[in-house]
GROMACS .gro file of C-alpha atoms in nm:
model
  377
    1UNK     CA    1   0.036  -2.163  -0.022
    2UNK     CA    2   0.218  -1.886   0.082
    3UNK     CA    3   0.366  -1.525  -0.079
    4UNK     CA    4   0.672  -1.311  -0.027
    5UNK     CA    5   0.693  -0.950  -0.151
    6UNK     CA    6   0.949  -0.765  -0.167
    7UNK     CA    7   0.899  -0.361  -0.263
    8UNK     CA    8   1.133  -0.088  -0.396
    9UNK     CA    9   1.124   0.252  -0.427
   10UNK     CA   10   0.840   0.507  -0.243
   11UNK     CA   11   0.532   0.500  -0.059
   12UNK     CA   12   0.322   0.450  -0.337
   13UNK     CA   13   0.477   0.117  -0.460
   14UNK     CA   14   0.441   0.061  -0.032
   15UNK     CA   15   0.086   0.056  -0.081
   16UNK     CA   16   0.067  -0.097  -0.438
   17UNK     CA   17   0.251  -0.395  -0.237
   18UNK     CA   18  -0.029  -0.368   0.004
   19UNK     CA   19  -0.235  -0.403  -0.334
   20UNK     CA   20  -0.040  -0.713  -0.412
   21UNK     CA   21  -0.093  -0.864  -0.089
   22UNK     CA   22  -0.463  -0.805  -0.097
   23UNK     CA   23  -0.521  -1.024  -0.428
   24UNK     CA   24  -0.286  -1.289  -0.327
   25UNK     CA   25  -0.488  -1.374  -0.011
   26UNK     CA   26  -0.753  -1.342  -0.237
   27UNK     CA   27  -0.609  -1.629  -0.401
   28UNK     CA   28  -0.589  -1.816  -0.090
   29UNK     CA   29  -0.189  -1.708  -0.008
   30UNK     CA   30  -0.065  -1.637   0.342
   31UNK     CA   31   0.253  -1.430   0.362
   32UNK     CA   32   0.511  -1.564   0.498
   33UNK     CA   33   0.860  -1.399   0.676
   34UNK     CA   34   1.165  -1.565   0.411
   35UNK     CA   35   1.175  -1.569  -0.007
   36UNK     CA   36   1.291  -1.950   0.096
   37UNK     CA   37   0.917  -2.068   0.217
   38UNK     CA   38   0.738  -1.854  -0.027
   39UNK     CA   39   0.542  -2.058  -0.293
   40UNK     CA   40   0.518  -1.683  -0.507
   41UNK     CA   41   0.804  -1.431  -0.495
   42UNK     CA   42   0.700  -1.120  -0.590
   43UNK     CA   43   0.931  -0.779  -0.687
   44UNK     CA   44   0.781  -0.463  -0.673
   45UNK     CA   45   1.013  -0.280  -0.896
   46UNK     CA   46   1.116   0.096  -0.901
   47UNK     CA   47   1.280   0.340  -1.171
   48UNK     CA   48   1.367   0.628  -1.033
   49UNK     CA   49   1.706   0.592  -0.970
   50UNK     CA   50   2.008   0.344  -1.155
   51UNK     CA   51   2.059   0.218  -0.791
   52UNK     CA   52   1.706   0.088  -0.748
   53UNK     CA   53   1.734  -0.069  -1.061
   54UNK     CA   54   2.080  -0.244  -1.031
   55UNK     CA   55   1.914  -0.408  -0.672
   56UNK     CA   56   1.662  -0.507  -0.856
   57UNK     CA   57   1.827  -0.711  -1.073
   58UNK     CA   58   2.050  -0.850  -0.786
   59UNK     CA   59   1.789  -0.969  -0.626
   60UNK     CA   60   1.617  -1.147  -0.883
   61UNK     CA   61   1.954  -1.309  -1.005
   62UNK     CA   62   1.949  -1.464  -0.652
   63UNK     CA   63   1.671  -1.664  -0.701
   64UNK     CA   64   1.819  -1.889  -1.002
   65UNK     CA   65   1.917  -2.147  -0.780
   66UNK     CA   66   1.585  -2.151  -0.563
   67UNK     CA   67   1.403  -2.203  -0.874
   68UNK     CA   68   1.597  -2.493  -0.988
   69UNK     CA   69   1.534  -2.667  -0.632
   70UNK     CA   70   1.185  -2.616  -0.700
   71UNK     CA   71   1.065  -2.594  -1.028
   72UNK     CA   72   0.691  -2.488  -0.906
   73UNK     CA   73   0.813  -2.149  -0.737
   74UNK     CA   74   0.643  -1.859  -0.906
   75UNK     CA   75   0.841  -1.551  -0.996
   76UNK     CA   76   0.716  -1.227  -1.087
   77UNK     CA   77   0.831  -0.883  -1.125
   78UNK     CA   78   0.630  -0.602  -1.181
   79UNK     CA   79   0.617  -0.206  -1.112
   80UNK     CA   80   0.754   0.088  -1.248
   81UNK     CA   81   1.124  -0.037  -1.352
   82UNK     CA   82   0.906  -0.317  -1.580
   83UNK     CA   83   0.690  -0.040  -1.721
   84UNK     CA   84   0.977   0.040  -1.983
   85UNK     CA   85   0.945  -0.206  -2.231
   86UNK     CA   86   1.301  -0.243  -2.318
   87UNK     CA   87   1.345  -0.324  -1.931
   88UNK     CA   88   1.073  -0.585  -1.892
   89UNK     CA   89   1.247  -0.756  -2.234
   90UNK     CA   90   1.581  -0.724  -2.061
   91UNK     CA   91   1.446  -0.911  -1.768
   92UNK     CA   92   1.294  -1.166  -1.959
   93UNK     CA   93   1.575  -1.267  -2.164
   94UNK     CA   94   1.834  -1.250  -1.869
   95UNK     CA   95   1.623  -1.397  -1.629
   96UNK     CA   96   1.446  -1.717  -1.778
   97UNK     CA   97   1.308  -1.843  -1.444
   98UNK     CA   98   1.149  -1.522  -1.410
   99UNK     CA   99   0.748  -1.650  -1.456
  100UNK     CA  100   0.595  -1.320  -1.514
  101UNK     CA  101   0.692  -0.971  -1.618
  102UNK     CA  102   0.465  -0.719  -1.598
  103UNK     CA  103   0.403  -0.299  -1.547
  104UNK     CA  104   0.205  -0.081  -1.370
  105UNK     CA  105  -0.076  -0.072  -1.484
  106UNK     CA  106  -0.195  -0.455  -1.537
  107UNK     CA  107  -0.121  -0.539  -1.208
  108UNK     CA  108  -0.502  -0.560  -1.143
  109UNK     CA  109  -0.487  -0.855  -1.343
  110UNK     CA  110  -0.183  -1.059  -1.143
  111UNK     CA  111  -0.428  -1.312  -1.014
  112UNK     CA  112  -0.533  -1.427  -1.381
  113UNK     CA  113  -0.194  -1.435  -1.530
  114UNK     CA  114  -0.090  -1.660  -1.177
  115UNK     CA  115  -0.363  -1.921  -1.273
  116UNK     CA  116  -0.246  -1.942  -1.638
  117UNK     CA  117   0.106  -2.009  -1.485
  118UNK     CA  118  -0.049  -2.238  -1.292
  119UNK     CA  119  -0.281  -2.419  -1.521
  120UNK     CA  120  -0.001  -2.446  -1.785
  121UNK     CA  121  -0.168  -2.235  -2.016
  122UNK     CA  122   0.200  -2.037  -2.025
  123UNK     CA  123   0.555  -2.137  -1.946
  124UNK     CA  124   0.627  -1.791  -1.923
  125UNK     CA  125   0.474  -1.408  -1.999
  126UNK     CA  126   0.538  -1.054  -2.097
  127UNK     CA  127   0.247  -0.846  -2.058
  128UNK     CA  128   0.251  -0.464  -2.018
  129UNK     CA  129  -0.077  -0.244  -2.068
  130UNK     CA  130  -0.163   0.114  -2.146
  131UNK     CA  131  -0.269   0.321  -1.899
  132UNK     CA  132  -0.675   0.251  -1.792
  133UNK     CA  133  -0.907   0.384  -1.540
  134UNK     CA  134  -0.849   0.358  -1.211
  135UNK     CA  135  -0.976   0.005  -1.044
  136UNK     CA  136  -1.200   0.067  -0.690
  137UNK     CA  137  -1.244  -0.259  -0.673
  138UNK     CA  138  -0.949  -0.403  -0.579
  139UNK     CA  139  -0.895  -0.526  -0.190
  140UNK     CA  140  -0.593  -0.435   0.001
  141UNK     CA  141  -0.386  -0.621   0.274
  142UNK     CA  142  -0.246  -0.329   0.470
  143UNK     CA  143   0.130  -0.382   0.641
  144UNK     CA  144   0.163  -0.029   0.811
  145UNK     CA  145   0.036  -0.062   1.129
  146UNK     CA  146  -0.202   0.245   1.254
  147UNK     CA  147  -0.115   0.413   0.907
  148UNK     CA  148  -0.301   0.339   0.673
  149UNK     CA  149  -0.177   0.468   0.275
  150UNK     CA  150  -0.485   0.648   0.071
  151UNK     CA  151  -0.374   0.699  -0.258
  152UNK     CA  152  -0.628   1.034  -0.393
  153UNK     CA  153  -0.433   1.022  -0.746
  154UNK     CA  154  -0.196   0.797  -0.997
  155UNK     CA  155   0.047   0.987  -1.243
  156UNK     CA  156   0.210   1.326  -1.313
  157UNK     CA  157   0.164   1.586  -1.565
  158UNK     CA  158   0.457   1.769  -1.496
  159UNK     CA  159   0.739   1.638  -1.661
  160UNK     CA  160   1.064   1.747  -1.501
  161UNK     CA  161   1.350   1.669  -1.750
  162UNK     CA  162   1.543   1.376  -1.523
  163UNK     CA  163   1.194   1.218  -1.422
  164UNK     CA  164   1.068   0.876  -1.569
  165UNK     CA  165   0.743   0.877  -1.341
  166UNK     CA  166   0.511   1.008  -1.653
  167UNK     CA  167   0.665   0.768  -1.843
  168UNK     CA  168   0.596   0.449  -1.585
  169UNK     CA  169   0.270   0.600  -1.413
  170UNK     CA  170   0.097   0.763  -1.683
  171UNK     CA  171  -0.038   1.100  -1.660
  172UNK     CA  172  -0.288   1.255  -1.342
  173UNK     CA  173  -0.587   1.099  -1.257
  174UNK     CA  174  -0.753   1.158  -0.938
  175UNK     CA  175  -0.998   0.921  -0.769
  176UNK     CA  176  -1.367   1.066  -0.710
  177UNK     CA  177  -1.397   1.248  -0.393
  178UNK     CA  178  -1.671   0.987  -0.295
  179UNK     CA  179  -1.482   0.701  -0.312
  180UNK     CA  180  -1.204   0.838  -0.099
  181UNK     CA  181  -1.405   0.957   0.168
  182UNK     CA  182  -1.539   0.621   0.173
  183UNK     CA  183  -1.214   0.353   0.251
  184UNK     CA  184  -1.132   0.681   0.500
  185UNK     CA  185  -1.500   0.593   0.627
  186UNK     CA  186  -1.430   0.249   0.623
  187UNK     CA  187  -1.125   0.261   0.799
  188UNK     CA  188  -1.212   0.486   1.055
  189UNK     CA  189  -1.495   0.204   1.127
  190UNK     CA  190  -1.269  -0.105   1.182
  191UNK     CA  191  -1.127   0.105   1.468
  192UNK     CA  192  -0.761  -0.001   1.369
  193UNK     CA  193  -0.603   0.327   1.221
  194UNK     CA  194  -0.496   0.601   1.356
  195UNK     CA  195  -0.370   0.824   1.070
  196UNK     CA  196  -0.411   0.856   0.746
  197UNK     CA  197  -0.141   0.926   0.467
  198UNK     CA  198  -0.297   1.066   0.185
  199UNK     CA  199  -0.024   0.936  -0.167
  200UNK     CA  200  -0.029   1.118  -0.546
  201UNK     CA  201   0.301   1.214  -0.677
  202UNK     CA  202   0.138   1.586  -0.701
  203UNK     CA  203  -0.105   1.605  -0.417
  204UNK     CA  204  -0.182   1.963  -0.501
  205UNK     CA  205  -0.284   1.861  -0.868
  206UNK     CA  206  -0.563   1.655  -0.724
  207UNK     CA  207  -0.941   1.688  -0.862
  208UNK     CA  208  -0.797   1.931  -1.167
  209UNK     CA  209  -0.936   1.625  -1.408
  210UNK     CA  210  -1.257   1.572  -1.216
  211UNK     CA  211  -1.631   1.689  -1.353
  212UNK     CA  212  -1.682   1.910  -1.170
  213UNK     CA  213  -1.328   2.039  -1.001
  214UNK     CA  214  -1.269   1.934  -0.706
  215UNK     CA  215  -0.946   2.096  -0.485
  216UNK     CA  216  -0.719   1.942  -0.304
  217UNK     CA  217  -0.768   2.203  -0.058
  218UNK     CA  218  -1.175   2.094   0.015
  219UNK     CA  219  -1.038   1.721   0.000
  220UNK     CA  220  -0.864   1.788   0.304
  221UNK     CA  221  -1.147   2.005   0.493
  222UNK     CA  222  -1.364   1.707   0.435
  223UNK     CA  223  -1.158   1.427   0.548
  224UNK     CA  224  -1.148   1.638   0.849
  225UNK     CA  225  -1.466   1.659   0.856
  226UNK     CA  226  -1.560   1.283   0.923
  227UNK     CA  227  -1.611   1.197   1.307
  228UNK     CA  228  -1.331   1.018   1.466
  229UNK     CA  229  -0.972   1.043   1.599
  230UNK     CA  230  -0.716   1.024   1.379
  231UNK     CA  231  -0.506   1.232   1.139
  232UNK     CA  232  -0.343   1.286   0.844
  233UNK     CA  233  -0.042   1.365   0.679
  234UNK     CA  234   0.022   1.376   0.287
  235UNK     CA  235   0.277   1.367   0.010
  236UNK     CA  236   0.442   1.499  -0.246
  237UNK     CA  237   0.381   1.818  -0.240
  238UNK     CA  238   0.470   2.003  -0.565
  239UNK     CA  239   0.596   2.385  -0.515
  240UNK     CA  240   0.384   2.549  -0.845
  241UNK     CA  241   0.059   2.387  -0.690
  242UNK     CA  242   0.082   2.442  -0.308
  243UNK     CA  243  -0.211   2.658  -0.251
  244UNK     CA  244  -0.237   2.952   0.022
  245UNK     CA  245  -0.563   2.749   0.037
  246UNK     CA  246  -0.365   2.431   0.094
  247UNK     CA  247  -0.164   2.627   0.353
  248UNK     CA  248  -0.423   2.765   0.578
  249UNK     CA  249  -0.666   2.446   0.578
  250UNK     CA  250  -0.310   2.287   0.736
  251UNK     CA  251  -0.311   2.580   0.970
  252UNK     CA  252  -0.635   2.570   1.087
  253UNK     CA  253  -0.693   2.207   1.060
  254UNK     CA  254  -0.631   1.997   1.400
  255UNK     CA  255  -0.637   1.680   1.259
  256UNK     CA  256  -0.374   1.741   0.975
  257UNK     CA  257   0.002   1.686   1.062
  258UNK     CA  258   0.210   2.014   1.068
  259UNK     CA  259   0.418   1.855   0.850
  260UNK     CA  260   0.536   1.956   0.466
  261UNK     CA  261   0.724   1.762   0.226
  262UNK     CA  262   0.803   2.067  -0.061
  263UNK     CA  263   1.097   1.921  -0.274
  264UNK     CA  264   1.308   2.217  -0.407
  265UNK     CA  265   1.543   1.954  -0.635
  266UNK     CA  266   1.771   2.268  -0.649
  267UNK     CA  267   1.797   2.605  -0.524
  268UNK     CA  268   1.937   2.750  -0.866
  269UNK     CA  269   1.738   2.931  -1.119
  270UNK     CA  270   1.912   2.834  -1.416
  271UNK     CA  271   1.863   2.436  -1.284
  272UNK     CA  272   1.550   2.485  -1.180
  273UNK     CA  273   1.431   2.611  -1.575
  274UNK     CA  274   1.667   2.315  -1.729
  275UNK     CA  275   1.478   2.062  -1.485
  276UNK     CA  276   1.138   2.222  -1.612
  277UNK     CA  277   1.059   2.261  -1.242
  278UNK     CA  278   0.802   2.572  -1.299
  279UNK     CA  279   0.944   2.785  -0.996
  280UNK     CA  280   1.204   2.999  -0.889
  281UNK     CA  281   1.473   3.016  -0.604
  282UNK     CA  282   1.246   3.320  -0.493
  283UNK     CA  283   0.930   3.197  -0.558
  284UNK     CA  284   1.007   2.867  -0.338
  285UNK     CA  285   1.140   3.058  -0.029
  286UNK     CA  286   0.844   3.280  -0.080
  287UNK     CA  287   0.611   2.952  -0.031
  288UNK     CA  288   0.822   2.858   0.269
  289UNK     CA  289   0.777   3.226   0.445
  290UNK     CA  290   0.374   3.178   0.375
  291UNK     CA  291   0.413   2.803   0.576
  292UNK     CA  292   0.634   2.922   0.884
  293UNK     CA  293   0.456   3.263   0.926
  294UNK     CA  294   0.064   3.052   0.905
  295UNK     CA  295   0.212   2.713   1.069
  296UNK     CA  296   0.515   2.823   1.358
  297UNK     CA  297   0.529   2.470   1.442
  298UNK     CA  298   0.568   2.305   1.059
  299UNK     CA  299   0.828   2.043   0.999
  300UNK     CA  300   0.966   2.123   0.668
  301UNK     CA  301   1.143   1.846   0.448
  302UNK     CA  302   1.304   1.826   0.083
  303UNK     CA  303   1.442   1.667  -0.185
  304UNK     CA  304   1.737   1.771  -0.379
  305UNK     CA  305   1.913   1.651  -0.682
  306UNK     CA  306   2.311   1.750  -0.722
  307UNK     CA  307   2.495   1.725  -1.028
  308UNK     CA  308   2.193   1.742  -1.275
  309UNK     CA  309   2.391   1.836  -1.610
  310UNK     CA  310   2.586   2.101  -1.680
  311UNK     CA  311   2.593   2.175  -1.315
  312UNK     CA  312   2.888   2.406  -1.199
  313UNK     CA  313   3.049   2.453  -0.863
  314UNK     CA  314   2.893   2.842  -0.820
  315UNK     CA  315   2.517   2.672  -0.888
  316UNK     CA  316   2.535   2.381  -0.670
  317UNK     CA  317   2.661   2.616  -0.384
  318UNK     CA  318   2.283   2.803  -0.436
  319UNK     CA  319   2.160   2.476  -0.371
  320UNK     CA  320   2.380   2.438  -0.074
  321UNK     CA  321   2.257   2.823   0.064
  322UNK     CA  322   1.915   2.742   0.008
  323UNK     CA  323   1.931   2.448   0.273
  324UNK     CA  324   2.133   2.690   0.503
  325UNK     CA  325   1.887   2.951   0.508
  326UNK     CA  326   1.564   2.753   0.504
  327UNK     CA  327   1.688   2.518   0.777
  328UNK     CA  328   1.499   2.241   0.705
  329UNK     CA  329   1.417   1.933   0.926
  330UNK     CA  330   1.566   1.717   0.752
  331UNK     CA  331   1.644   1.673   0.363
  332UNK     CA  332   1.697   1.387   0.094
  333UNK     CA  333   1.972   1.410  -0.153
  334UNK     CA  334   2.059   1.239  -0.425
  335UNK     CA  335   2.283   1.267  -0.729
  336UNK     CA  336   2.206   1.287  -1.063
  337UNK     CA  337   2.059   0.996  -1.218
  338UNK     CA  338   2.044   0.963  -1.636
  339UNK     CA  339   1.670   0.782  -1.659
  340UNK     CA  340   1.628   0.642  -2.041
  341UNK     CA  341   1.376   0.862  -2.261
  342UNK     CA  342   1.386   1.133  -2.006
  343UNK     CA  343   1.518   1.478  -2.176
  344UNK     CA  344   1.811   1.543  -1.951
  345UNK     CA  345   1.972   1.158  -1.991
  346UNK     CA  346   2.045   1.299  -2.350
  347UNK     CA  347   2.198   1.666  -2.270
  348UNK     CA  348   2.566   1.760  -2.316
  349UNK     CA  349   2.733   1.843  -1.988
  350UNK     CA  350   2.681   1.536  -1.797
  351UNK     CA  351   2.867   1.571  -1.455
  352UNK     CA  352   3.120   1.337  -1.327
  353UNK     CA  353   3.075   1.085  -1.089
  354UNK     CA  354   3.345   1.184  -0.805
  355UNK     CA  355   3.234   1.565  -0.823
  356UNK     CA  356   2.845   1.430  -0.764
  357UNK     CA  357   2.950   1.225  -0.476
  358UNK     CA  358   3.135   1.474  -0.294
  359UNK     CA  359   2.811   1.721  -0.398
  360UNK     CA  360   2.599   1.527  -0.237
  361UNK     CA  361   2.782   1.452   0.062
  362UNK     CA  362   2.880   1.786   0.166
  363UNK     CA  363   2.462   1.873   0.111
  364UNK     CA  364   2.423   1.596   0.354
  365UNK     CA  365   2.663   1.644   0.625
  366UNK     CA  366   2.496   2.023   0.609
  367UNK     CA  367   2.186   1.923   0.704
  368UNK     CA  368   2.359   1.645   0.925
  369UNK     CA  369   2.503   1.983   1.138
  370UNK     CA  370   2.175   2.186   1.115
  371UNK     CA  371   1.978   1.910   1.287
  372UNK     CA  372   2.274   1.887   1.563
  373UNK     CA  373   2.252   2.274   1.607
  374UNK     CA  374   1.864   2.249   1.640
  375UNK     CA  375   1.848   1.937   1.819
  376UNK     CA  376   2.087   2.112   2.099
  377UNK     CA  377   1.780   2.427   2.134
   0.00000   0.00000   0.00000
């Protein structure tokens, strides 16, 4: 029996793949290299942005005739896009040789709703759960070479008005210290990986909901810590939680990349309160000072976001200085994406389409120049 999976969207649904994986070997599967040997086709969906979503549903309209040639092919799709209940209906009732929708947070329970497919117990299921506790028992089948993925947290508290993450991961939890020093422990053991990348969608928010506190800042000393030879990187970063603590364990810390992922989103004020971002243009180039004047040799990355409503010309051009004078390595840009139940898919002002695109690509082709002008030093 064998399993094809194929993942959208970030790191973390990179590793929740590798989650995937890891129960469907259980099962007795072997992955294989095409959707057209695969006995199980899985998607590992993503909601971030319409684009991920519209592929999503491309690719799963593909399979119609596979399924017909062979009635026993098992289809799921599950993740963050299927989190949204309206979605995972939309799926079901567009897609009827889809076997099994489900979100993010039953997952954990793919192998029994497989065996009911299987069995005959169902023809066909919708099954999407509240957020629970996090599961440490779940084995992992891990596709990144010498890198291995440690996710330290699930969720987000912060809300930014275009986001949909809360919504589709649920709010923070971190996992216990212990347990995370442990797989690195483990892992370190089997002699196969080399670095480590530590995954939350806040890494800085990490052991706030723990008894007692633990910081994200002493997470780090202590991975470094354990004997061995290896490193680590991490990310997201969020700019109202990076630490001077944070900051100076990267400094002093050999075995932690001199790397920073610190997405601005947008280097206007005014933005930056309407995407409930908690920071100012000031306050973020004051972080960035702290990193280049502790860490000379920091690679700096970002994200930004053009054409978030009611966006003018004068505001986006902050957002365009702010890359010019921070010089980053390298950036990722995006334009403005309406995300259902979020707060800013429902303000007045949306921008157009054409002045987005040509937002975005003039952000792009800046940074495209910067990296020519540094690459030539």
């Amino acid at each position: 029996m064998k399993y094809f999976i194929v993942t959208f969207g970030c790191q973390m649904n990179v590793h929740d793949s590798e989650k995937i994986a890891g129960i469907l070997e259980n099962m007795g599967y072997e992955c294989c290299d095409t959707r057209e040997e695969a006995d199980i086709i899985v998607f590992n969906t993503c909601a971030i942005r319409e684009g991920a979503e519209d592929r999503v549903f491309g690719n799963v309209g593909a399979l119609k005739q596979q399924k017909k040639q062979n009635p026993n092919l098992i289809i799921v799709v599950c993740g963050c896009m299927t989190q949204k209940e309206a979605t995972a209906k939309y799926i079901k009732e567009t897609f009827p040789f889809v076997d099994i929708v489900i979100g993010t947070f039953n997952v954990t329970s793919l192998a029994s709703y497989i065996g009911k497919i299987k069995e005959k117990q169902q023809k066909r299921m919708l099954e999407l759960w509240e957020e629970g506790e996090i599961d440490e028992s779940l084995p992992y089948s891990r596709t990144s070479g010498e890198n291995a993925w440690i996710n330290i947290m699930q969720g987000c508290n912060n809300f930014c008005t275009y986001c949909i993450v809360p919504y589709v991961r649920g709010r923070e939890k971190s996992r216990q210290e212990e347990n995370i020093l442990k797989e690195i422990q483990e892992l370190i053991a089997c002699g196969k990986y080399k670095k480590f990348t530590l995954l939350g969608q806040n890494v800085n928010s990490y052991g706030k909901d723990l008894i007692p506190q633990v910081s994200f800042a002493k997470l780090l000393k202590d991975i470094c810590a354990l004997p061995g030879d290896f490193t680590i990187s991490f990310m997201t970063s969020h700019p109202k939680d990076l630490t001077d603590e944070v900051i100076d364990v990267v400094a002093k810390e050999d075995k932690i990349e001199k790397y920073i992922h610190l997405p601005a989103q947008s280097g206007d004020n005014r933005i930056l309160k309407l995407m409930n971002r908690k920071y100012t243009r000031e306050s973020y180039l004051e972080i960035i000072k702290k990193i280049r004047e502790k860490i000379s040799n920091c690679r700096l990355t970002s994200d930004f976001i053009v054409g978030f409503p009611t966006e003018n010309e004068e505001e986006f051009m902050r957002t365009y200085s702010l890359v010019k004078e921070v010089r980053f390595d390298n950036i990722f840009a995006f334009m403005y994406s309406p995300r259902e139940n979020t707060v800013a898919a429902s303000m007045d002002g949306q921008v157009d389409e054409e002045i987005k695109n040509q937002r975005v690509n003039k952000l792009l082709a800046l940074n495209k120049q910067i990296q020519k002008e540094d690459n030539k030093k």
